[in-house]
CSV table of C-alpha atoms and ligand atoms in Angstrom, one decimal:
chain,number,residue,atom,x,y,z
W,6,MET,CA,36.2,-29.3,5.1
W,7,GLU,CA,35.9,-32.9,4.6
W,8,PRO,CA,38.6,-34.7,5.1
W,9,ILE,CA,39.5,-37.3,1.9
W,10,ARG,CA,38.9,-40.7,3.6
W,11,VAL,CA,42.4,-42.9,2.8
W,12,LEU,CA,42.3,-46.5,2.2
W,13,GLN,CA,46.4,-48.1,3.2
W,14,TRP,CA,47.0,-50.9,1.7
W,15,GLY,CA,50.5,-52.6,2.7
W,16,LEU,CA,51.8,-52.1,6.0
W,17,GLY,CA,55.2,-53.1,6.0
W,18,ALA,CA,57.8,-50.2,6.6
W,19,MET,CA,56.7,-47.5,4.9
W,20,GLY,CA,52.9,-48.1,5.0
W,21,SER,CA,52.7,-48.3,8.7
W,22,GLY,CA,55.0,-44.9,9.0
W,23,MET,CA,52.6,-43.6,6.3
W,24,SER,CA,49.0,-44.4,8.2
W,25,LYS,CA,51.2,-43.1,11.5
W,26,LEU,CA,51.4,-39.5,8.9
W,27,ILE,CA,47.7,-39.6,8.3
W,28,LEU,CA,46.6,-40.0,11.6
W,29,THR,CA,48.2,-36.9,12.9
W,30,LYS,CA,45.8,-34.8,9.7
W,31,PRO,CA,43.7,-33.7,10.5
W,32,GLY,CA,41.9,-33.2,5.9
W,33,LEU,CA,42.3,-36.9,5.6
W,34,LYS,CA,41.1,-39.9,7.3
W,35,ILE,CA,42.1,-43.8,7.6
W,36,VAL,CA,39.2,-45.7,6.4
W,37,ALA,CA,40.9,-49.1,5.7
W,38,ALA,CA,43.8,-50.4,6.0
W,39,VAL,CA,44.6,-54.0,3.6
W,40,ASP,CA,47.4,-56.3,4.6
W,41,GLY,CA,48.7,-60.1,3.4
W,42,ARG,CA,50.0,-60.8,7.1
W,43,PRO,CA,48.4,-63.4,8.7
W,44,GLU,CA,49.2,-61.9,11.3
W,45,TYR,CA,47.7,-58.5,10.8
W,46,VAL,CA,43.9,-59.7,9.2
W,47,GLY,CA,41.3,-58.6,12.1
W,48,LYS,CA,43.5,-56.5,14.3
W,49,ASP,CA,42.3,-52.5,14.0
W,50,LEU,CA,45.4,-50.9,12.4
W,51,GLY,CA,46.4,-49.2,16.0
W,52,GLN,CA,47.2,-52.2,17.1
W,53,ILE,CA,49.3,-53.0,14.3
W,54,LEU,CA,50.6,-49.4,14.7
W,55,GLY,CA,51.5,-50.4,18.6
W,56,LEU,CA,49.8,-47.7,19.3
W,57,ASP,CA,46.9,-47.0,22.5
W,58,GLU,CA,44.1,-46.1,20.9
W,59,THR,CA,41.5,-48.1,18.3
W,60,PHE,CA,41.1,-46.6,15.3
W,61,GLY,CA,37.7,-48.5,14.2
W,62,VAL,CA,39.7,-50.3,11.2
W,63,LYS,CA,40.7,-54.1,11.1
W,64,VAL,CA,43.1,-54.4,8.5
W,65,THR,CA,41.9,-57.2,6.6
W,66,ASN,CA,43.4,-59.0,3.1
W,67,LYS,CA,40.5,-59.5,1.8
W,68,PRO,CA,40.7,-55.7,-0.7
W,69,GLU,CA,37.6,-56.2,-2.2
W,70,THR,CA,35.8,-55.8,1.0
W,71,VAL,CA,36.9,-51.9,1.3
W,72,LEU,CA,37.5,-51.1,-2.6
W,73,ASP,CA,33.8,-49.3,-2.6
W,74,LYS,CA,34.6,-45.8,-3.7
W,75,ALA,CA,31.3,-44.9,-1.4
W,76,LYS,CA,34.1,-44.4,1.4
W,77,VAL,CA,37.3,-44.4,-0.4
W,78,ASP,CA,38.3,-41.6,-2.2
W,79,VAL,CA,42.0,-42.8,-2.2
W,80,VAL,CA,44.6,-45.5,-1.5
W,81,ILE,CA,47.9,-45.6,-1.3
W,82,ILE,CA,49.4,-48.9,-1.6
W,83,ALA,CA,53.3,-49.2,-0.9
W,84,THR,CA,52.9,-53.1,-1.2
W,85,THR,CA,56.6,-54.1,-4.0
W,86,SER,CA,58.9,-52.4,-6.2
W,87,TRP,CA,57.7,-54.3,-9.6
W,88,LEU,CA,55.1,-53.1,-11.5
W,89,THR,CA,53.9,-56.7,-13.0
W,90,GLU,CA,53.7,-57.5,-9.3
W,91,GLN,CA,51.9,-54.8,-8.4
W,92,LYS,CA,49.6,-54.6,-11.9
W,93,SER,CA,47.4,-56.8,-10.8
W,94,ASP,CA,46.5,-54.9,-7.5
W,95,LEU,CA,46.1,-51.4,-9.3
W,96,GLU,CA,43.8,-52.7,-11.8
W,97,ARG,CA,41.2,-53.7,-9.1
W,98,ILE,CA,41.7,-50.4,-7.1
W,99,LEU,CA,41.4,-48.2,-11.2
W,100,ASN,CA,38.0,-50.7,-11.7
W,101,ALA,CA,36.2,-50.1,-8.6
W,102,GLY,CA,36.8,-45.9,-9.4
W,103,ILE,CA,38.8,-45.2,-6.3
W,104,ASN,CA,42.1,-42.6,-7.4
W,105,CYS,CA,45.5,-44.6,-6.8
W,106,ILE,CA,48.9,-43.3,-5.3
W,107,SER,CA,51.9,-46.2,-5.7
W,108,ILE,CA,55.6,-45.8,-4.3
W,109,ALA,CA,56.5,-49.0,-6.2
W,110,GLU,CA,59.9,-48.3,-7.4
W,111,GLU,CA,59.3,-48.5,-11.4
W,112,MET,CA,55.7,-46.9,-10.9
W,113,SER,CA,57.1,-43.6,-11.2
W,114,ASP,CA,57.6,-44.1,-14.9
W,115,PRO,CA,56.5,-47.0,-16.4
W,116,TYR,CA,56.9,-46.0,-19.4
W,117,ALA,CA,60.0,-46.4,-19.3
W,118,GLN,CA,60.1,-50.3,-19.3
W,119,ASN,CA,56.7,-51.4,-20.0
W,120,LYS,CA,55.6,-48.9,-22.5
W,121,GLN,CA,51.9,-51.5,-23.4
W,122,LEU,CA,51.6,-51.6,-19.8
W,123,ALA,CA,52.2,-48.6,-18.6
W,124,LEU,CA,48.7,-47.3,-21.8
W,125,GLU,CA,46.8,-50.1,-20.3
W,126,LEU,CA,47.1,-48.0,-17.0
W,127,ASP,CA,46.5,-45.0,-18.1
W,128,ARG,CA,43.6,-46.1,-20.5
W,129,LEU,CA,42.2,-47.7,-16.7
W,130,ALA,CA,42.6,-45.3,-15.2
W,131,LYS,CA,40.4,-42.7,-17.8
W,132,GLN,CA,38.5,-45.2,-18.1
W,133,ASN,CA,37.3,-45.5,-14.5
W,134,GLY,CA,38.0,-41.1,-14.3
W,135,VAL,CA,40.2,-41.5,-11.1
W,136,THR,CA,44.1,-40.9,-10.9
W,137,LEU,CA,47.2,-43.6,-10.5
W,138,VAL,CA,50.7,-41.9,-9.6
W,139,GLY,CA,53.7,-43.4,-8.4
W,140,THR,CA,56.0,-41.3,-6.3
W,141,GLY,CA,58.9,-41.7,-3.8
W,142,VAL,CA,61.9,-40.8,-2.4
W,143,ASN,CA,64.2,-42.0,-5.1
W,144,PRO,CA,62.6,-42.5,-7.9
W,145,GLY,CA,60.2,-39.9,-7.0
W,146,PHE,CA,61.5,-36.7,-6.1
W,147,VAL,CA,65.8,-37.2,-5.1
W,148,LEU,CA,67.2,-38.4,-8.6
W,149,ASP,CA,64.8,-36.2,-10.7
W,150,LEU,CA,61.1,-34.9,-9.9
W,151,LEU,CA,64.6,-32.3,-7.7
W,152,VAL,CA,66.8,-31.9,-10.4
W,153,VAL,CA,63.9,-31.3,-13.2
W,154,ALA,CA,62.4,-28.6,-11.2
W,155,LEU,CA,66.5,-27.1,-10.5
W,156,THR,CA,66.0,-26.7,-13.9
W,157,ALA,CA,63.8,-24.2,-13.6
W,158,GLY,CA,66.0,-21.3,-14.7
W,159,SER,CA,67.6,-23.0,-17.9
W,160,HIS,CA,68.8,-21.7,-21.1
W,161,ARG,CA,70.0,-24.5,-22.3
W,162,VAL,CA,71.3,-28.0,-19.9
W,163,ASP,CA,73.6,-30.1,-21.8
W,164,ARG,CA,74.7,-32.7,-19.2
W,165,ILE,CA,73.7,-33.8,-16.0
W,166,GLU,CA,75.4,-35.5,-12.8
W,167,ALA,CA,73.5,-36.0,-9.5
W,168,SER,CA,73.9,-38.3,-6.8
W,169,ARG,CA,72.6,-39.7,-3.2
W,170,ILE,CA,75.2,-41.0,-0.9
W,171,ASN,CA,73.5,-43.2,1.7
W,172,ASP,CA,73.6,-45.1,5.0
W,173,LEU,CA,71.8,-48.6,4.9
W,174,SER,CA,72.6,-49.4,8.5
W,175,PRO,CA,69.1,-49.1,9.7
W,176,TYR,CA,67.3,-51.0,6.7
W,177,GLY,CA,66.7,-54.4,7.3
W,178,PRO,CA,67.4,-57.8,6.3
W,179,THR,CA,65.7,-58.0,2.5
W,180,VAL,CA,67.5,-54.8,1.6
W,181,MET,CA,71.3,-56.0,3.0
W,182,LYS,CA,70.4,-58.4,1.0
W,183,SER,CA,69.4,-56.9,-2.1
W,184,GLN,CA,72.5,-54.6,-1.6
W,185,GLY,CA,74.5,-57.2,-1.4
W,186,VAL,CA,76.1,-56.3,2.2
W,187,GLY,CA,78.0,-59.2,3.9
W,188,THR,CA,78.9,-60.5,1.0
W,189,THR,CA,82.4,-61.2,0.0
W,190,PRO,CA,83.4,-59.2,-3.6
W,191,GLU,CA,83.2,-62.6,-5.3
W,192,ALA,CA,79.9,-63.4,-4.6
W,193,PHE,CA,78.4,-60.2,-5.0
W,194,LYS,CA,79.9,-60.6,-8.3
W,195,ALA,CA,77.9,-63.7,-9.1
W,196,GLY,CA,75.1,-62.3,-7.7
W,197,VAL,CA,74.5,-59.2,-9.9
W,198,ALA,CA,74.6,-61.7,-12.6
W,199,ASP,CA,72.5,-63.8,-11.2
W,200,GLY,CA,69.8,-61.0,-10.1
W,201,SER,CA,70.2,-61.8,-6.6
W,202,ILE,CA,72.3,-58.5,-6.0
W,203,VAL,CA,69.8,-55.9,-7.6
W,204,GLY,CA,71.2,-52.5,-6.3
W,205,HIS,CA,68.7,-49.3,-6.7
W,206,VAL,CA,65.5,-49.9,-8.4
W,207,GLY,CA,64.7,-47.0,-10.5
W,208,PHE,CA,67.5,-45.1,-12.6
W,209,VAL,CA,66.2,-46.1,-15.3
W,210,GLU,CA,62.3,-44.9,-14.9
W,211,SER,CA,64.6,-42.1,-12.7
W,212,ILE,CA,67.1,-41.3,-16.2
W,213,HIS,CA,63.3,-41.0,-18.1
W,214,ILE,CA,61.6,-38.3,-16.3
W,215,ILE,CA,64.6,-35.9,-16.4
W,216,SER,CA,65.1,-36.8,-20.0
W,217,ASP,CA,61.6,-36.3,-20.8
W,218,ALA,CA,61.0,-32.7,-18.6
W,219,LEU,CA,63.4,-31.2,-20.4
W,220,GLY,CA,63.4,-32.9,-23.6
W,221,MET,CA,67.2,-34.5,-24.0
W,222,GLY,CA,65.7,-37.2,-26.1
W,223,VAL,CA,68.0,-40.4,-23.9
W,224,ASN,CA,67.5,-43.1,-26.1
W,225,ARG,CA,69.9,-46.1,-24.1
W,226,VAL,CA,70.6,-46.8,-20.7
W,227,GLU,CA,73.6,-47.8,-18.9
W,228,GLU,CA,73.7,-49.5,-15.0
W,229,SER,CA,77.2,-50.9,-13.2
W,230,ARG,CA,77.0,-52.0,-10.0
W,231,GLU,CA,80.6,-52.7,-8.4
W,232,PRO,CA,80.9,-53.8,-4.8
W,233,ILE,CA,81.6,-51.7,-1.8
W,234,VAL,CA,84.5,-53.0,-0.3
W,235,SER,CA,85.2,-52.1,3.5
W,236,SER,CA,88.4,-51.5,4.7
W,237,VAL,CA,87.3,-51.2,8.4
W,238,ARG,CA,84.1,-53.6,10.3
W,239,ARG,CA,81.3,-53.0,10.2
W,240,GLU,CA,77.8,-54.0,11.9
W,241,THR,CA,74.2,-53.7,11.9
W,242,PRO,CA,71.5,-55.7,14.1
W,243,HIS,CA,71.5,-57.7,11.3
W,244,ILE,CA,74.6,-57.9,9.7
W,245,VAL,CA,78.0,-58.4,10.1
W,246,VAL,CA,80.8,-56.7,7.6
W,247,GLU,CA,84.5,-57.8,8.0
W,248,ALA,CA,87.3,-55.3,6.3
W,249,GLY,CA,87.3,-56.9,3.2
W,250,MET,CA,84.0,-57.6,2.6
W,251,VAL,CA,81.8,-56.0,0.6
W,252,ALA,CA,79.3,-52.8,2.9
W,253,GLY,CA,76.8,-52.0,-0.1
W,254,CYS,CA,76.7,-51.3,-3.7
W,255,ALA,CA,78.5,-49.1,-5.9
W,256,HIS,CA,75.3,-48.3,-8.5
W,257,ILE,CA,75.2,-45.4,-11.7
W,258,GLY,CA,72.8,-45.4,-13.7
W,259,ILE,CA,73.7,-43.5,-17.3
W,260,GLY,CA,71.5,-42.0,-20.1
W,261,TYR,CA,72.9,-41.5,-23.7
W,262,ARG,CA,71.2,-39.5,-26.7
W,263,ASP,CA,73.2,-41.9,-29.0
W,264,ASN,CA,76.8,-42.2,-28.2
W,265,THR,CA,76.3,-38.9,-25.5
W,266,GLU,CA,76.4,-39.2,-22.5
W,267,VAL,CA,73.3,-37.0,-21.5
W,268,ILE,CA,72.2,-38.0,-17.7
W,269,LYS,CA,74.5,-39.5,-15.4
W,270,LEU,CA,72.9,-40.8,-11.7
W,271,ILE,CA,75.3,-42.1,-8.7
W,272,HIS,CA,73.2,-44.6,-5.9
W,273,PRO,CA,76.2,-46.0,-3.8
W,274,GLN,CA,74.4,-47.1,-1.1
W,275,GLN,CA,76.4,-49.0,2.1
W,276,ILE,CA,76.3,-49.6,6.2
W,277,HIS,CA,78.2,-47.4,8.1
W,278,PRO,CA,79.7,-45.1,5.6
W,279,ALA,CA,80.5,-42.9,8.3
W,280,LEU,CA,83.6,-45.4,8.7
W,281,GLU,CA,85.3,-44.4,6.5
W,282,ASN,CA,85.1,-40.9,6.2
W,283,GLN,CA,82.0,-41.2,3.6
W,284,GLU,CA,80.1,-38.5,4.3
W,285,THR,CA,76.1,-39.2,3.4
W,286,GLY,CA,74.6,-36.3,1.2
W,287,ASP,CA,72.3,-35.0,-2.9
W,288,TYR,CA,74.1,-33.6,-4.2
W,289,ILE,CA,72.6,-32.1,-8.0
W,290,HIS,CA,75.4,-30.9,-10.8
W,291,ILE,CA,73.8,-29.5,-14.2
W,292,TYR,CA,75.9,-28.1,-16.6
W,293,GLY,CA,74.5,-25.6,-19.6
W,294,LYS,CA,73.2,-22.1,-18.5
W,295,PRO,CA,73.2,-21.6,-15.6
W,296,GLU,CA,75.4,-23.8,-14.6
W,297,ILE,CA,74.0,-25.5,-10.8
W,298,HIS,CA,75.9,-27.2,-8.6
W,299,MET,CA,73.3,-28.3,-5.8
W,300,ALA,CA,74.2,-30.9,-2.3
W,301,ILE,CA,72.3,-31.4,0.6
W,302,GLN,CA,74.6,-32.4,3.6
W,303,PRO,CA,73.3,-35.2,5.1
W,304,GLU,CA,70.4,-37.1,2.4
W,305,ILE,CA,66.9,-36.6,2.6
W,306,ALA,CA,65.7,-39.3,4.7
W,307,GLY,CA,65.1,-42.2,2.6
W,308,GLY,CA,61.7,-43.9,4.6
W,309,VAL,CA,60.7,-40.7,5.9
W,310,ALA,CA,60.8,-38.4,2.9
W,311,THR,CA,59.1,-41.3,1.4
W,312,MET,CA,56.3,-41.4,3.4
W,313,GLY,CA,56.2,-37.7,3.2
W,314,ILE,CA,55.8,-37.4,-0.3
W,315,ALA,CA,53.4,-40.5,-0.4
W,316,VAL,CA,51.1,-38.4,2.4
W,317,ASN,CA,51.4,-35.0,0.9
W,318,LEU,CA,50.4,-36.0,-2.7
W,319,ILE,CA,46.8,-37.4,-1.6
W,320,PRO,CA,45.6,-33.9,-1.9
W,321,ILE,CA,46.7,-33.4,-5.6
W,322,VAL,CA,45.8,-36.3,-7.1
W,323,MET,CA,42.6,-36.2,-6.1
W,324,ALA,CA,42.4,-33.2,-8.0
W,325,ALA,CA,44.8,-33.5,-10.7
W,326,THR,CA,42.9,-35.1,-14.3
W,327,PRO,CA,42.2,-39.0,-14.5
W,328,GLY,CA,44.8,-40.5,-16.2
W,329,LEU,CA,48.5,-42.0,-15.3
W,330,LYS,CA,50.7,-39.6,-14.1
W,331,ARG,CA,54.5,-38.9,-13.7
W,332,MET,CA,55.9,-36.8,-10.3
W,333,ILE,CA,56.3,-33.9,-13.3
W,334,ASP,CA,52.8,-33.8,-14.6
W,335,LEU,CA,51.8,-32.9,-11.6
W,336,PRO,CA,52.3,-29.7,-8.6
W,337,VAL,CA,55.1,-30.8,-7.4
W,338,PRO,CA,54.1,-31.9,-3.3
W,339,ALA,CA,54.4,-29.2,0.0
W,340,ALA,CA,54.3,-31.0,3.7
W,341,LEU,CA,50.6,-30.7,4.3
W,342,GLN,CA,49.7,-28.0,7.5
W,343,GLY,CA,47.3,-25.6,7.2
W,344,GLU,CA,43.7,-25.8,5.4
W,345,SER,CA,45.2,-23.9,2.4
W,346,SER,CA,48.0,-26.6,1.2
W,347,TYR,CA,45.1,-28.2,0.4
W,348,HIS,CA,43.6,-26.8,-1.8
W,349,ARG,CA,46.7,-26.1,-4.1
W,350,ALA,CA,46.3,-28.1,-7.2
S,430,NAD,P1,57.9,-54.0,4.3
S,430,NAD,O1,58.1,-55.6,2.6
S,430,NAD,O2,58.1,-53.5,4.9
S,430,NAD,O3,56.3,-54.1,3.3
S,430,NAD,C1,55.7,-54.4,2.3
S,430,NAD,C2,54.2,-54.6,3.0
S,430,NAD,O4,52.7,-54.8,2.0
S,430,NAD,C3,53.6,-56.3,4.4
S,430,NAD,O5,53.4,-55.7,5.5
S,430,NAD,C4,53.6,-56.7,3.2
S,430,NAD,O6,52.9,-57.9,3.8
S,430,NAD,C5,52.5,-56.4,2.3
S,430,NAD,N1,52.3,-56.9,0.8
S,430,NAD,C6,52.7,-57.4,-0.2
S,430,NAD,N2,52.4,-57.2,-1.0
S,430,NAD,C7,51.1,-56.7,-0.3
S,430,NAD,C8,49.6,-57.7,-1.5
S,430,NAD,N3,49.4,-58.0,-2.9
S,430,NAD,N4,48.5,-57.6,-0.6
S,430,NAD,C9,48.4,-56.9,0.7
S,430,NAD,N5,49.5,-56.4,1.4
S,430,NAD,C10,50.4,-57.0,0.5
S,430,NAD,O7,58.0,-52.9,2.6
S,430,NAD,P2,57.9,-51.3,2.8
S,430,NAD,O8,59.6,-50.6,3.2
S,430,NAD,O9,57.2,-50.6,3.2
S,430,NAD,O10,57.9,-51.0,1.0
S,430,NAD,C11,57.9,-51.5,0.9
S,430,NAD,C12,57.6,-51.4,-1.4
S,430,NAD,O11,58.3,-49.3,-1.4
S,430,NAD,C13,59.4,-51.8,-1.6
S,430,NAD,O12,58.6,-53.0,-2.8
S,430,NAD,C14,59.6,-50.6,-1.2
S,430,NAD,O13,61.2,-50.7,-2.4
S,430,NAD,C15,59.4,-49.7,-1.8
S,430,NAD,N6,60.0,-48.6,-1.6
S,430,NAD,C16,59.8,-47.7,-2.9
S,430,NAD,C17,60.3,-45.7,-2.3
S,430,NAD,C18,60.4,-44.8,-3.6
S,430,NAD,O14,61.8,-44.5,-2.8
S,430,NAD,N7,59.7,-45.0,-4.6
S,430,NAD,C19,61.1,-45.8,-1.5
S,430,NAD,C20,60.3,-46.2,-0.2
S,430,NAD,C21,60.3,-48.1,-0.3
């Protein structure tokens, strides 16, 4: 089996982890790496990943020098959450005639908030005969694809409620800021109002993915973000939260069909939830026939699973028909291990 040739675009926390994972897979080969950080440019990928080996892959900040479909089969791009920020990079990849997997949250369902742009990306992918898909742990898996998969045997689904309760402690300053960790409750409210505290990115996408897959007819999504005020001192290498300050963001997204609530997604994210006896986990409740209740404890590890799902999707994207896809449009990825796992599509 010839290995599938991968270009890794973005070598941050996710992209570097994906690269390390790809290096362990005999069916995959990293042939190029792109990142904008000046201190990475010109260095061997092995050095950037902190490995003793070199791979003959020099990191570049000039994607046009490596976007060659004769040498690259698929790009994994891990640079931003926002579709409009990633748009020009995605267009370059598609115009180069190369398949692409993005972990930008808004790419999990670009139709949800930017139909015009989604149609344009779909057209471009088809015109160039390639596949483009957005994935990740959430959106992309736990609060959408997994929910959809659980209804595979359902006769009827009336309402869905799913929650992901996780621990933000391993994350860095960017996440602390976007979740409002370390602020006062008043500053948190002001941050939500001015858009500097966003909480989770992806509820609108996940709700539309579920609604579209099940035909639930959601035509309105409402979101709320409330501070999780700590009653104890909590600390990570990046932030200290005294009692009375904000340890995280309780973010809820509700999808309505007219005035009926049909999908409720709950994602309270905070540092050290265990200090207030909060267990972490993923929970999915499906009301209908049959009623289904699923609990995974602790939660599926976010970073690990995002790296995994993007990499495991590579052979599926290679075999897919051209166009812009969502996770519900493709076979469900599985851990890439033996040879048969590369030939599932
Ligand atoms: P990060 O900040 O650690 O890394 C981003 C990297 O991309 C940096 O090295 C930066 O230099 C590089 N970069 C940014 N824009 C670039 C560009 N246009 N060209 C070249 N390089 C560029 O972030 P991360 O933790 O690796 O996550 C990446 C993105 O993926 C984030 O927006 C994050 O929210 C998202 N994400 C999504 C999911 C999901 O479930 N869908 C899960 C994890 C992360």
